Short mmCIF file of N, CA and C in Angstrom, two decimals:
data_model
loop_
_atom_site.label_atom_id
_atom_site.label_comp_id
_atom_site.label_asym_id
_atom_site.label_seq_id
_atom_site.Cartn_x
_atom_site.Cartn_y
_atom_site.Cartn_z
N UNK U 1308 -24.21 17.84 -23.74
CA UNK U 1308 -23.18 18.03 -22.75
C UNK U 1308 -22.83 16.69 -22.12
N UNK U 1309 -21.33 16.32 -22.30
CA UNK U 1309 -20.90 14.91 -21.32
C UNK U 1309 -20.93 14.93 -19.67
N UNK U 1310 -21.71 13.79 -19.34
CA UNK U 1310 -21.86 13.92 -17.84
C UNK U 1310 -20.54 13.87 -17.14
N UNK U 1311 -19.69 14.11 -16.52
CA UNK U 1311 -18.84 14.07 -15.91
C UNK U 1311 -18.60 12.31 -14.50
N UNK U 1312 -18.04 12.08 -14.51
CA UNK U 1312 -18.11 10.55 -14.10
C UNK U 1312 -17.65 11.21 -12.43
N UNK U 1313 -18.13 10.26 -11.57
CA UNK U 1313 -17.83 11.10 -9.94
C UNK U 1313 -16.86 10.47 -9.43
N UNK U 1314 -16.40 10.75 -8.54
CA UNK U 1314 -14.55 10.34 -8.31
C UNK U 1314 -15.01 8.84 -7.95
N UNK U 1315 -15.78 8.50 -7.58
CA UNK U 1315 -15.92 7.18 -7.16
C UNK U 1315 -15.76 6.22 -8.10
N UNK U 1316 -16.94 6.36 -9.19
CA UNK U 1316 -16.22 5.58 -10.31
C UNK U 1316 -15.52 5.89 -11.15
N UNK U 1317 -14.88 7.05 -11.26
CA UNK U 1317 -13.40 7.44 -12.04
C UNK U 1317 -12.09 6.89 -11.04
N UNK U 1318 -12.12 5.96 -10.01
CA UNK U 1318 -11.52 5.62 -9.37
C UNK U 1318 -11.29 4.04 -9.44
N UNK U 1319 -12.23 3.41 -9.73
CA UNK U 1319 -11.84 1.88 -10.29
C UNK U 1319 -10.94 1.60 -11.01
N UNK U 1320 -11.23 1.99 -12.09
CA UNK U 1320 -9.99 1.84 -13.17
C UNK U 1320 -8.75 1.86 -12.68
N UNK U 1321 -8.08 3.27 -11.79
CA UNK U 1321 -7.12 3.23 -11.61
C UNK U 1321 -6.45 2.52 -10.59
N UNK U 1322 -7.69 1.98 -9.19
CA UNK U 1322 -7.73 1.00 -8.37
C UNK U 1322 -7.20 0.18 -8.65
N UNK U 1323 -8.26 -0.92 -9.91
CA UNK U 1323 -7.50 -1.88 -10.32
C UNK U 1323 -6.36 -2.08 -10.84
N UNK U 1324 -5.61 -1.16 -12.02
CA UNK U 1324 -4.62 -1.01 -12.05
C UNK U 1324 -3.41 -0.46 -11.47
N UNK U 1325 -3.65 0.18 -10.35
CA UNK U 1325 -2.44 0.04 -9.36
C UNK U 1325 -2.26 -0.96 -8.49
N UNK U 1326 -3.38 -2.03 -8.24
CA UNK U 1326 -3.74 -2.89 -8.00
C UNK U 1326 -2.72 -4.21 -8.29
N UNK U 1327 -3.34 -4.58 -10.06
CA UNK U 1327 -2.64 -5.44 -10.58
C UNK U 1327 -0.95 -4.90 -11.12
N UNK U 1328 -0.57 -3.81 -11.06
CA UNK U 1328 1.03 -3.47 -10.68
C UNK U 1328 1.71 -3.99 -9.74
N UNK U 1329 0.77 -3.54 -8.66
CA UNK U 1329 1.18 -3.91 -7.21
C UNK U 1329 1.62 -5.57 -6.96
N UNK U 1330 0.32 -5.80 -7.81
CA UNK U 1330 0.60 -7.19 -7.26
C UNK U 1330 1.96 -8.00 -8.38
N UNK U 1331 1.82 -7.53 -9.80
CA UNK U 1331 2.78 -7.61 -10.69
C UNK U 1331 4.13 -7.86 -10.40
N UNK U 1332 4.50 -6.67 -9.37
CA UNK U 1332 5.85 -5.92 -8.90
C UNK U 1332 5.79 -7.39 -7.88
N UNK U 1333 5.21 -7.50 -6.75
CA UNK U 1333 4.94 -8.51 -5.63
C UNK U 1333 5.71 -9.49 -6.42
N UNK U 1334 5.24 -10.70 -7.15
CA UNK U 1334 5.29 -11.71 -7.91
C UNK U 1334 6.33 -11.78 -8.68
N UNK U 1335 7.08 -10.83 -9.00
CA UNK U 1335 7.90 -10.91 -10.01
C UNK U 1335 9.46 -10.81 -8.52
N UNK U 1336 9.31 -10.03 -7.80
CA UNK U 1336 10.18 -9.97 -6.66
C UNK U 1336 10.30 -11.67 -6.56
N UNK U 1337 8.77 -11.64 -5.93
CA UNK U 1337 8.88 -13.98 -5.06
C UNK U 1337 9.34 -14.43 -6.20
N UNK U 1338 9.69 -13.99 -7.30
CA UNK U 1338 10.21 -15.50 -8.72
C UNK U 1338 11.40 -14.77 -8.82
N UNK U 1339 12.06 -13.74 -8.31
CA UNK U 1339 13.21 -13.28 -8.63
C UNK U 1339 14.13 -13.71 -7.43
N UNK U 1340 13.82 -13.38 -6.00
CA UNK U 1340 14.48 -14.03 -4.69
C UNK U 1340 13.24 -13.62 -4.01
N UNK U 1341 12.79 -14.18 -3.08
CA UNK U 1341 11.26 -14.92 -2.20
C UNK U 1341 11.78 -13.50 -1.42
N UNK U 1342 13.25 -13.41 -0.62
CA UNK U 1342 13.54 -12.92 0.28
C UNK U 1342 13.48 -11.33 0.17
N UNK U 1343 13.24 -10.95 -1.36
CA UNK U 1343 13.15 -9.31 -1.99
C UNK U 1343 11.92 -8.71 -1.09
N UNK U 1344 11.31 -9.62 -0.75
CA UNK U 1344 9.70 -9.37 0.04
C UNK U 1344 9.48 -8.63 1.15
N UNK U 1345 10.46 -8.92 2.01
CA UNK U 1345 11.11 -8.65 3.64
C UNK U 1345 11.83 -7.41 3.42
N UNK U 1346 12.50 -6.89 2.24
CA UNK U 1346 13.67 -5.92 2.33
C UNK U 1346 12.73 -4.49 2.73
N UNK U 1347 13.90 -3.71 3.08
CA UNK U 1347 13.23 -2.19 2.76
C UNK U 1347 13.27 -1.82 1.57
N UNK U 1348 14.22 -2.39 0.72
CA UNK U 1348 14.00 -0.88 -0.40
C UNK U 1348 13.42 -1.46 -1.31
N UNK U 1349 13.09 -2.89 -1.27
CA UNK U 1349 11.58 -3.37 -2.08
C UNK U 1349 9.94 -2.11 -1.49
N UNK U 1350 10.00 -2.55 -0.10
CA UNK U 1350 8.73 -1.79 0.26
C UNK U 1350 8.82 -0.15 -0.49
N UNK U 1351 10.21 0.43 -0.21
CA UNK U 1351 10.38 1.77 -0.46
C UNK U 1351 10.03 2.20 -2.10
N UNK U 1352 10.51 1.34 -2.95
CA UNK U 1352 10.72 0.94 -4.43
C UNK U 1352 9.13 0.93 -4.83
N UNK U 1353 8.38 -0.24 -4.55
CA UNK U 1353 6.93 -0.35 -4.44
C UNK U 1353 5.82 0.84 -4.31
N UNK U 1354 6.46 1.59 -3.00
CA UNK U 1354 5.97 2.76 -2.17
C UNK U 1354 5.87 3.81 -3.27
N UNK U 1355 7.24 3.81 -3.77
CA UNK U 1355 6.93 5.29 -4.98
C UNK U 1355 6.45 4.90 -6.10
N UNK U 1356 6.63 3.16 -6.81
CA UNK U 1356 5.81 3.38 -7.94
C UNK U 1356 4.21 3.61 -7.73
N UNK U 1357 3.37 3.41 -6.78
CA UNK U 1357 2.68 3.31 -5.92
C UNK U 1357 1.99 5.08 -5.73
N UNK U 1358 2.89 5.55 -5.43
CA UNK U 1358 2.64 7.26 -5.18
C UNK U 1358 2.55 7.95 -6.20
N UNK U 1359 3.50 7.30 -7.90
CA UNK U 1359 3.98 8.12 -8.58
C UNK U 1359 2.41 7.54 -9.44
N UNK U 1360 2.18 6.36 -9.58
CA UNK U 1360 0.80 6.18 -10.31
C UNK U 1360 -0.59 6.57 -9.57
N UNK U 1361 -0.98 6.64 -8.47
CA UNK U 1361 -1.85 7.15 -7.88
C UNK U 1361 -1.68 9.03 -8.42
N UNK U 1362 -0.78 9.42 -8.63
CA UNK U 1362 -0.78 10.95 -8.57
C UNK U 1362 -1.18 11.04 -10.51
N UNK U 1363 -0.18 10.38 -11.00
CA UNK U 1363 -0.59 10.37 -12.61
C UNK U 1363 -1.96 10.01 -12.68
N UNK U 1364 -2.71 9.48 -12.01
CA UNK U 1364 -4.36 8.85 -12.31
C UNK U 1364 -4.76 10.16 -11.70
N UNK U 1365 -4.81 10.67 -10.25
CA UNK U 1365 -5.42 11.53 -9.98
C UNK U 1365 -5.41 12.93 -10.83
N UNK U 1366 -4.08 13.29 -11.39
CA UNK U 1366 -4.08 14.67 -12.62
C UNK U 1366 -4.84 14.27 -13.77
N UNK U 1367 -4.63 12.66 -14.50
CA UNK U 1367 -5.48 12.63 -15.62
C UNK U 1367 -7.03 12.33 -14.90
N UNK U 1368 -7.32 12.16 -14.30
CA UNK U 1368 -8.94 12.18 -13.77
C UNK U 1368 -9.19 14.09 -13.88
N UNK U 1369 -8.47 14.82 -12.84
CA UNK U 1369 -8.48 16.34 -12.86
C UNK U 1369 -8.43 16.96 -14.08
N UNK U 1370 -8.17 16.26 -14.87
CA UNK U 1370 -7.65 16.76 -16.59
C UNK U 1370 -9.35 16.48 -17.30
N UNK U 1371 -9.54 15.13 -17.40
CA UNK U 1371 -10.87 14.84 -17.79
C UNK U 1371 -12.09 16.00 -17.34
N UNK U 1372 -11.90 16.19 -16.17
CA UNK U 1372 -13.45 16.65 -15.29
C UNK U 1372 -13.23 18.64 -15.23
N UNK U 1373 -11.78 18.86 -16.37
CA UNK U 1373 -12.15 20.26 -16.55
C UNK U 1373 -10.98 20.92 -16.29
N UNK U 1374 -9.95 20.37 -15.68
CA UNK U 1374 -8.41 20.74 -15.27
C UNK U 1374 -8.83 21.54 -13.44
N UNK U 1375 -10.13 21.03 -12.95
CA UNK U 1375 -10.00 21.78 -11.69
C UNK U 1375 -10.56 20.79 -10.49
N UNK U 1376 -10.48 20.48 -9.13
CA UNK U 1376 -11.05 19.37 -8.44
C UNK U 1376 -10.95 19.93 -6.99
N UNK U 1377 -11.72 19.71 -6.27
CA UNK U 1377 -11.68 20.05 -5.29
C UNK U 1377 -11.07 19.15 -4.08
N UNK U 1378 -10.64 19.27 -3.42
CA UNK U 1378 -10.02 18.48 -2.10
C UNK U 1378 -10.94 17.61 -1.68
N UNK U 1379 -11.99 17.19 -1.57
CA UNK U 1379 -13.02 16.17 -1.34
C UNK U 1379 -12.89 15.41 -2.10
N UNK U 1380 -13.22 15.58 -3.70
CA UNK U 1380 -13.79 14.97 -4.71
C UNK U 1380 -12.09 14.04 -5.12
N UNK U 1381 -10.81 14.62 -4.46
CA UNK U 1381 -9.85 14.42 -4.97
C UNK U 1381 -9.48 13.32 -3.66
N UNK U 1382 -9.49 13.61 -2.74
CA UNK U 1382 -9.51 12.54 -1.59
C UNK U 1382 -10.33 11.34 -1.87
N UNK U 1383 -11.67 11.58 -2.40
CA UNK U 1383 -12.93 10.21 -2.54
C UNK U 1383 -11.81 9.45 -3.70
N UNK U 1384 -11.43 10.46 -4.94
CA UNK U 1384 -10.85 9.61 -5.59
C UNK U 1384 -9.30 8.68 -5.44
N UNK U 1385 -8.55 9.50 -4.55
CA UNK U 1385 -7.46 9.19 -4.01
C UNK U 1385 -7.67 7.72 -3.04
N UNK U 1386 -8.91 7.88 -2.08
CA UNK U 1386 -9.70 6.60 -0.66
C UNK U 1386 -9.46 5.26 -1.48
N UNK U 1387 -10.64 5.54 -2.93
CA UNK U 1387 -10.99 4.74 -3.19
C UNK U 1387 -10.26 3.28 -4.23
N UNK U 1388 -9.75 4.72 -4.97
CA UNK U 1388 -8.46 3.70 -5.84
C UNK U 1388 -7.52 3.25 -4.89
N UNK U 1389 -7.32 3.54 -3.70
CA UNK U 1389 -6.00 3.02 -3.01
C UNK U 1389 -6.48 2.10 -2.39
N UNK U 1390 -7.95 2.29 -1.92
CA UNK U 1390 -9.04 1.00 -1.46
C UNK U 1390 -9.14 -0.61 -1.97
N UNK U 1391 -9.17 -0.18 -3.79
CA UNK U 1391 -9.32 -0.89 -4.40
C UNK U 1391 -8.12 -2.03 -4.32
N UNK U 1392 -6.84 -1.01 -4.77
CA UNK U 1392 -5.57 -1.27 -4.81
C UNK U 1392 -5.24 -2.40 -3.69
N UNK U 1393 -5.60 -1.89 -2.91
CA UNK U 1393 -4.69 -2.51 -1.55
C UNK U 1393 -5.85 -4.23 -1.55
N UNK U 1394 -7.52 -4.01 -1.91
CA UNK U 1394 -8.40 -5.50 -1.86
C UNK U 1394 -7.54 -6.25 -2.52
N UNK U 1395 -7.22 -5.62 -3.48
CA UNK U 1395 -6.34 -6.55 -5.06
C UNK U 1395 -5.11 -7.21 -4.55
N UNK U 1396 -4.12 -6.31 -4.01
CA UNK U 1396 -3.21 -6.73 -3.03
C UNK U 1396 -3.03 -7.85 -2.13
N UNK U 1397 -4.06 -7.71 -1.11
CA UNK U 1397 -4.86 -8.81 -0.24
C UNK U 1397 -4.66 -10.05 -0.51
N UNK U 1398 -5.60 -9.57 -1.78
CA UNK U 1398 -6.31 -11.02 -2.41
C UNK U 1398 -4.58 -11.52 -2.91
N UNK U 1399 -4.12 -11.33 -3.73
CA UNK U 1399 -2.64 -11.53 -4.49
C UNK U 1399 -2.01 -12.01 -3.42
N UNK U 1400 -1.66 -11.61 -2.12
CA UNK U 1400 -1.03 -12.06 -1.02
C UNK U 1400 -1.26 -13.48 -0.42
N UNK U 1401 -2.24 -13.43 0.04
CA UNK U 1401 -3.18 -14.49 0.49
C UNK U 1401 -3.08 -15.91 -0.14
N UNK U 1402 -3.13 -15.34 -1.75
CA UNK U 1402 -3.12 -17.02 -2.46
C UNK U 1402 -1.20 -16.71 -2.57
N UNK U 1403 -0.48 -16.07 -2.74
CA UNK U 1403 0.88 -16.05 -2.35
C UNK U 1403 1.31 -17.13 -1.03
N UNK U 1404 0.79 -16.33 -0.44
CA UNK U 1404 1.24 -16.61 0.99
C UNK U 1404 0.62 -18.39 1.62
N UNK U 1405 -0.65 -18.83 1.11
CA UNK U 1405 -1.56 -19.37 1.51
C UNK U 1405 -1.88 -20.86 0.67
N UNK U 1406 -1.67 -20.28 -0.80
CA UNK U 1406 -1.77 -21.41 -1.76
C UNK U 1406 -0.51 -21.77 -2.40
N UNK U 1407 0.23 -20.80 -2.82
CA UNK U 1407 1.09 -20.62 -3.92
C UNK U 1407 2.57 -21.15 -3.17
N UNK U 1408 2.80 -20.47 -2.07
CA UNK U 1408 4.20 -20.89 -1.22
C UNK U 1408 3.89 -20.92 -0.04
N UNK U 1409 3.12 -21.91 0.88
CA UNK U 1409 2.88 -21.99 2.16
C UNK U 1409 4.15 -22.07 3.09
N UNK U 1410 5.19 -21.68 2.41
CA UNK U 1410 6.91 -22.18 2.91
C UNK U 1410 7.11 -20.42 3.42
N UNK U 1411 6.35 -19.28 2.56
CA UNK U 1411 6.95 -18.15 2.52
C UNK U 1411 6.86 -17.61 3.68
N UNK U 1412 5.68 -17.83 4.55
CA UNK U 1412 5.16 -16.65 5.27
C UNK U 1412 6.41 -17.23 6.87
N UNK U 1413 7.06 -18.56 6.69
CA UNK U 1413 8.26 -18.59 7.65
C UNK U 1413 9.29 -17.68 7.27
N UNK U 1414 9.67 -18.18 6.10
CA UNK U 1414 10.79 -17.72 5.37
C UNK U 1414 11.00 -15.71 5.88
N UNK U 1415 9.53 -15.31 5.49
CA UNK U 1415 9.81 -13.67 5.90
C UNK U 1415 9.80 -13.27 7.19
N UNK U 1416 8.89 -14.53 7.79
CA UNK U 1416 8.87 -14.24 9.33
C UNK U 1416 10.71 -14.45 10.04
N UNK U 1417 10.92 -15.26 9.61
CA UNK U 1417 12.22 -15.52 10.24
C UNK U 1417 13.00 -14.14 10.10
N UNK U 1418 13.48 -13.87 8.51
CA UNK U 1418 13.24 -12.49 7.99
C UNK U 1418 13.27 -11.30 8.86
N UNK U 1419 11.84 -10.98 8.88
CA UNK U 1419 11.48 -9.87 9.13
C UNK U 1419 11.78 -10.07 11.13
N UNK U 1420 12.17 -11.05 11.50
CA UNK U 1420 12.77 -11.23 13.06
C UNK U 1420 13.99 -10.90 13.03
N UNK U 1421 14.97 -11.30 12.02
CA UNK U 1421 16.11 -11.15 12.26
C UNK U 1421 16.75 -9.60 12.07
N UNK U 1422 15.47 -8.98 11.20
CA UNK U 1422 15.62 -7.38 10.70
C UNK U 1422 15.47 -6.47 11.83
N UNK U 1423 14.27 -7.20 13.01
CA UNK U 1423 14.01 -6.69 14.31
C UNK U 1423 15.25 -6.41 15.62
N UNK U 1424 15.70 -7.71 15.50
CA UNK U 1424 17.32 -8.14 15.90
C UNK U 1424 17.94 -7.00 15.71
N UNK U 1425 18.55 -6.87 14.40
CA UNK U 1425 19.49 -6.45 14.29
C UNK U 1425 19.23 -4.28 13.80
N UNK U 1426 18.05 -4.37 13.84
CA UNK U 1426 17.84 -2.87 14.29
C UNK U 1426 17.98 -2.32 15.71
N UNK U 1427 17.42 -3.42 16.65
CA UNK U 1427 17.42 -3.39 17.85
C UNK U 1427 19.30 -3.26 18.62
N UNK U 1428 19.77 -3.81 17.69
CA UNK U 1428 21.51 -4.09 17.87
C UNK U 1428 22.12 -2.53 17.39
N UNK U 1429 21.64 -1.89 16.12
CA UNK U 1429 22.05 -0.99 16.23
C UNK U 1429 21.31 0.68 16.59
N UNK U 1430 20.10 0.22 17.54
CA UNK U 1430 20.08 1.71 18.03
C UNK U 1430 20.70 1.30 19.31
N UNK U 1431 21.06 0.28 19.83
CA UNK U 1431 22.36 0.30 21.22
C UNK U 1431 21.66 -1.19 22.30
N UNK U 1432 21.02 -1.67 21.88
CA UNK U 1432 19.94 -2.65 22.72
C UNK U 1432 20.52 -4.54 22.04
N UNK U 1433 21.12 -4.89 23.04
CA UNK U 1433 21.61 -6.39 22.32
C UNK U 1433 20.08 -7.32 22.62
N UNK U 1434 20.44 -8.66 21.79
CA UNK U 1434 19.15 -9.32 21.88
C UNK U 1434 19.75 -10.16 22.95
N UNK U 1435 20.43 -10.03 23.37
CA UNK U 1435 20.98 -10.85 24.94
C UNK U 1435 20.48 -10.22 26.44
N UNK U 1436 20.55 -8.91 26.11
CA UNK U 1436 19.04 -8.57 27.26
C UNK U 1436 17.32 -8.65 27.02
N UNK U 1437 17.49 -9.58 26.07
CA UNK U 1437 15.75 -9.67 26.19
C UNK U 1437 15.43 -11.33 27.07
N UNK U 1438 14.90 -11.41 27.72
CA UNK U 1438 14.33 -12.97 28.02
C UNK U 1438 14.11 -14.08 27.19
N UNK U 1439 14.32 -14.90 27.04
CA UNK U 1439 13.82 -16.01 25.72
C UNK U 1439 12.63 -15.83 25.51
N UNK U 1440 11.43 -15.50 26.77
CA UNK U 1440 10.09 -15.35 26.62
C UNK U 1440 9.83 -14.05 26.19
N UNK U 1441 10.35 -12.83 25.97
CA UNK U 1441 10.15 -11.56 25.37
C UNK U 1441 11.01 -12.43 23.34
N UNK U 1442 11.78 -13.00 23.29
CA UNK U 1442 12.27 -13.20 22.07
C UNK U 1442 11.35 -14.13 21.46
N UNK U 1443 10.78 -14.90 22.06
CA UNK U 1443 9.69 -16.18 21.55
C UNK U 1443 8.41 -14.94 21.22
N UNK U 1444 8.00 -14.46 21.90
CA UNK U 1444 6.40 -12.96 21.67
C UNK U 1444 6.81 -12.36 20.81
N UNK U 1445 8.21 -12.17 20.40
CA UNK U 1445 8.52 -11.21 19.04
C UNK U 1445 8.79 -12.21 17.82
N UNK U 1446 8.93 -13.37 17.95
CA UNK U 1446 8.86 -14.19 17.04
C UNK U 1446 7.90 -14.47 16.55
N UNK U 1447 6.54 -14.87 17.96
CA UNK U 1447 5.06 -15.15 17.18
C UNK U 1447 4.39 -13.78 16.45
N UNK U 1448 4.91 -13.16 17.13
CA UNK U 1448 4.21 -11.38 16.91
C UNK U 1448 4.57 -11.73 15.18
N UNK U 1449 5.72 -11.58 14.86
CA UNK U 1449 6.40 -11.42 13.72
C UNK U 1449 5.42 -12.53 12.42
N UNK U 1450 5.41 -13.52 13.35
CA UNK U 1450 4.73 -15.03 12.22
C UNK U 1450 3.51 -14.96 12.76
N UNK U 1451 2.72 -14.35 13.44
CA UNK U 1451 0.93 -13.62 13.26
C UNK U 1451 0.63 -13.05 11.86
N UNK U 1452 1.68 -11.64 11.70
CA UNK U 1452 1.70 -10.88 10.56
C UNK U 1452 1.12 -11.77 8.95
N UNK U 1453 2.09 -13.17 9.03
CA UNK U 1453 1.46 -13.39 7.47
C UNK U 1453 0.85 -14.70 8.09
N UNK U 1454 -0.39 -14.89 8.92
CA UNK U 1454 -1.59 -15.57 8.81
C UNK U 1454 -2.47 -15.05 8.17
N UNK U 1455 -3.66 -15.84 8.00
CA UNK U 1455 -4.79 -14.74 7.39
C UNK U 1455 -5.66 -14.16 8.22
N UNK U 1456 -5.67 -14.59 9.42
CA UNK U 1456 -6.42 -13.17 10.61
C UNK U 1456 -5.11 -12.36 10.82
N UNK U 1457 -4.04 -12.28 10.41
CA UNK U 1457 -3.12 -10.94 10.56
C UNK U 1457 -3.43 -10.48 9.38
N UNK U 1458 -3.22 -11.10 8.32
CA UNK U 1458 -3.39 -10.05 6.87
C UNK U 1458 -4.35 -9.59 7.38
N UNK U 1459 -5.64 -9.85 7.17
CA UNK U 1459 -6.77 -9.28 7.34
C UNK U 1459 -6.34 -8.38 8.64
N UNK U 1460 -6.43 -8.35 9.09
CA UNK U 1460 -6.03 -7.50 10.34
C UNK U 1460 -5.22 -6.23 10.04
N UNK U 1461 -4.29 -6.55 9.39
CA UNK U 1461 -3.19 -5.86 8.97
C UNK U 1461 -3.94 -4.71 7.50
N UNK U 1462 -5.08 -5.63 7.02
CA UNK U 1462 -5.67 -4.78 5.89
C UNK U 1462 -6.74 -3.83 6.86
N UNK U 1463 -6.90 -4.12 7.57
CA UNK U 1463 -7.85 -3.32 8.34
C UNK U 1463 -7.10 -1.79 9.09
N UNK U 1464 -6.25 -2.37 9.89
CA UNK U 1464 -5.01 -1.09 10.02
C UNK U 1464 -4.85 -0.22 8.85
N UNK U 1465 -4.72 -0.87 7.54
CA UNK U 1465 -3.87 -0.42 6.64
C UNK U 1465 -5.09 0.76 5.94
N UNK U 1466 -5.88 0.57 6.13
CA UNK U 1466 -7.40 1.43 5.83
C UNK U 1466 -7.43 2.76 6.72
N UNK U 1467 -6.72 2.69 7.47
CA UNK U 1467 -6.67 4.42 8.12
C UNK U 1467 -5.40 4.44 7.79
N UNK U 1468 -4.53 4.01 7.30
CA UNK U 1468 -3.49 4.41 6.35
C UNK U 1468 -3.49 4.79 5.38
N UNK U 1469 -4.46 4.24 4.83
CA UNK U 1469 -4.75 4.77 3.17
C UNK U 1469 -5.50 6.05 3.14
N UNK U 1470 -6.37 6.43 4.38
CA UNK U 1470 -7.14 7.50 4.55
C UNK U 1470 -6.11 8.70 4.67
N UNK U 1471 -5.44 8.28 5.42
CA UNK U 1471 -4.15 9.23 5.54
C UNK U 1471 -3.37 9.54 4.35
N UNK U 1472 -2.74 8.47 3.85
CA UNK U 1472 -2.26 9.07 2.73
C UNK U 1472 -3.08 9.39 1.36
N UNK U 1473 -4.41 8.93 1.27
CA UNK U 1473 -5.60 9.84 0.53
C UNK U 1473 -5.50 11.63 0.78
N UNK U 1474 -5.24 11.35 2.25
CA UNK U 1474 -5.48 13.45 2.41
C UNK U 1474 -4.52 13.83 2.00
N UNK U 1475 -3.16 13.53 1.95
CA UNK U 1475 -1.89 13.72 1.35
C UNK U 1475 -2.22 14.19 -0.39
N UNK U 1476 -2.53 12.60 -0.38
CA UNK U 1476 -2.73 12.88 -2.23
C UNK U 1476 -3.47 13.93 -2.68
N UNK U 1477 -4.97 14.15 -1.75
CA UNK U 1477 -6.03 15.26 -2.09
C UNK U 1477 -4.99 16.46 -2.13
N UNK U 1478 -4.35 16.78 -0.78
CA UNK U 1478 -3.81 18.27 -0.58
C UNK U 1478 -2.70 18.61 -2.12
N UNK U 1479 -2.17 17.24 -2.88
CA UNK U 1479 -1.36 17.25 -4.19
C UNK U 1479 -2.49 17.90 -5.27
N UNK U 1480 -3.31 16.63 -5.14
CA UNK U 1480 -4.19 16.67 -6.76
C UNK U 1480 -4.82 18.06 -6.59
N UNK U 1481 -5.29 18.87 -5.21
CA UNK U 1481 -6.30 19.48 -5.21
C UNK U 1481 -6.26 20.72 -6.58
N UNK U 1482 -7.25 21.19 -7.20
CA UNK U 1482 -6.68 22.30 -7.85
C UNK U 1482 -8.03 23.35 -8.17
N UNK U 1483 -8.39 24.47 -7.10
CA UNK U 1483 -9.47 25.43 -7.69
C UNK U 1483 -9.01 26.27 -8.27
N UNK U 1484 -10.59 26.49 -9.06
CA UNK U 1484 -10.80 27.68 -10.34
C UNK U 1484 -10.59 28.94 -9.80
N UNK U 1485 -9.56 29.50 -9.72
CA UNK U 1485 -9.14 30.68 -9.19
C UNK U 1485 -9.90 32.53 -9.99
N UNK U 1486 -10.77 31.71 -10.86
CA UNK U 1486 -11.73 32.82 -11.76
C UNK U 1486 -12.54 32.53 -11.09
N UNK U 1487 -13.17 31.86 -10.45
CA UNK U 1487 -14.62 31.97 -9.69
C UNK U 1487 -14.64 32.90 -8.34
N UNK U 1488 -13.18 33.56 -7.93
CA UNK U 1488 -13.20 33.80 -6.97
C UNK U 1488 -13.67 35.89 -7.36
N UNK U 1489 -14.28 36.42 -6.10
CA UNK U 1489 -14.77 37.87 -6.39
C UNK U 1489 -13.67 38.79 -6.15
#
């Protein structure tokens, strides 16, 4: 009889490879326009290939271990690959951000300020009622984000995010043996 592998390590594999996608997709954006980085419908774009391969790994894992999984075993596996995913990420960012284009993390900050701006412009709020000293705190706020005590920081946040959308994925993948029941 084949031992059955436990979501934990049936979860690497797919870790790493949503992982090195992730970071794939990342890299190929910064060599296509730097500025694809900052957009929404990069994040949004990312977001579902992201959802749509986490869910294909979690059914072929459920497929392997018998076609049935329980909401735990499907969450551990959902935690952990997205765990993985997101270290891989990190790491990919970091030498992005840190080694590779030390120019970028202005470039998105400026970016991702002017996106603040001009959301702020259209739910009804001009940036002419803020103080220069409330506009300077949203500027550093903004260029904290890609240091490496914000990444890190930001990966730490992002870990009860992933928990969250782990229970999501579990409540998808979950699937009981509806013959065991009396």
């Amino acid at each position: 009889m084949e031992e059955q592998q436990s979501p934990f390590k049936a979860a690497i594999q797919p870790g790493l490879t949503i992982g090195l996608v992730s970071l794939a997709i990342t890299f190929i954006a910064y060599f296509i326009d730097a500025t694809l980085l900052g957009s929404a419908w990069f994040g949004l774009i990312a977001l579902v290939v992201f959802f749509v391969l986490i869910i294909y790994f979690g059914r072929q894992y459920r497929t392997e271990i018998g076609g049935f999984i329980s909401f735990g075993a499907a969450f551990n596996f959902s935690f952990i690959a997205i765990l993985i995913s997101g270290i891989i990420s990190l790491i990919g960012q970091v030498l992005l951000f840190h080694v590779i284009d030390p120019s970028l993390p202005g470039v998105l900050s400026d970016l991702a300020f002017e996106n603040s701006l001009k959301m702020m412009e259209s739910f009804g709020a001009s940036a002419d009622s803020l103080s220069p000293e409330q506009l300077e705190e949203m500027k550093a706020s903004t260029s904290n984000q890609f240091t490496l005590s914000g990444q890190l920081m930001g990966f730490g946040i992002g870990i009860i995010i992933y928990a969250i959308i782990a229970l999501i994925l579990a409540a998808i993948l979950k699937k009981r043996d509806k013959s065991l029941d009396y």
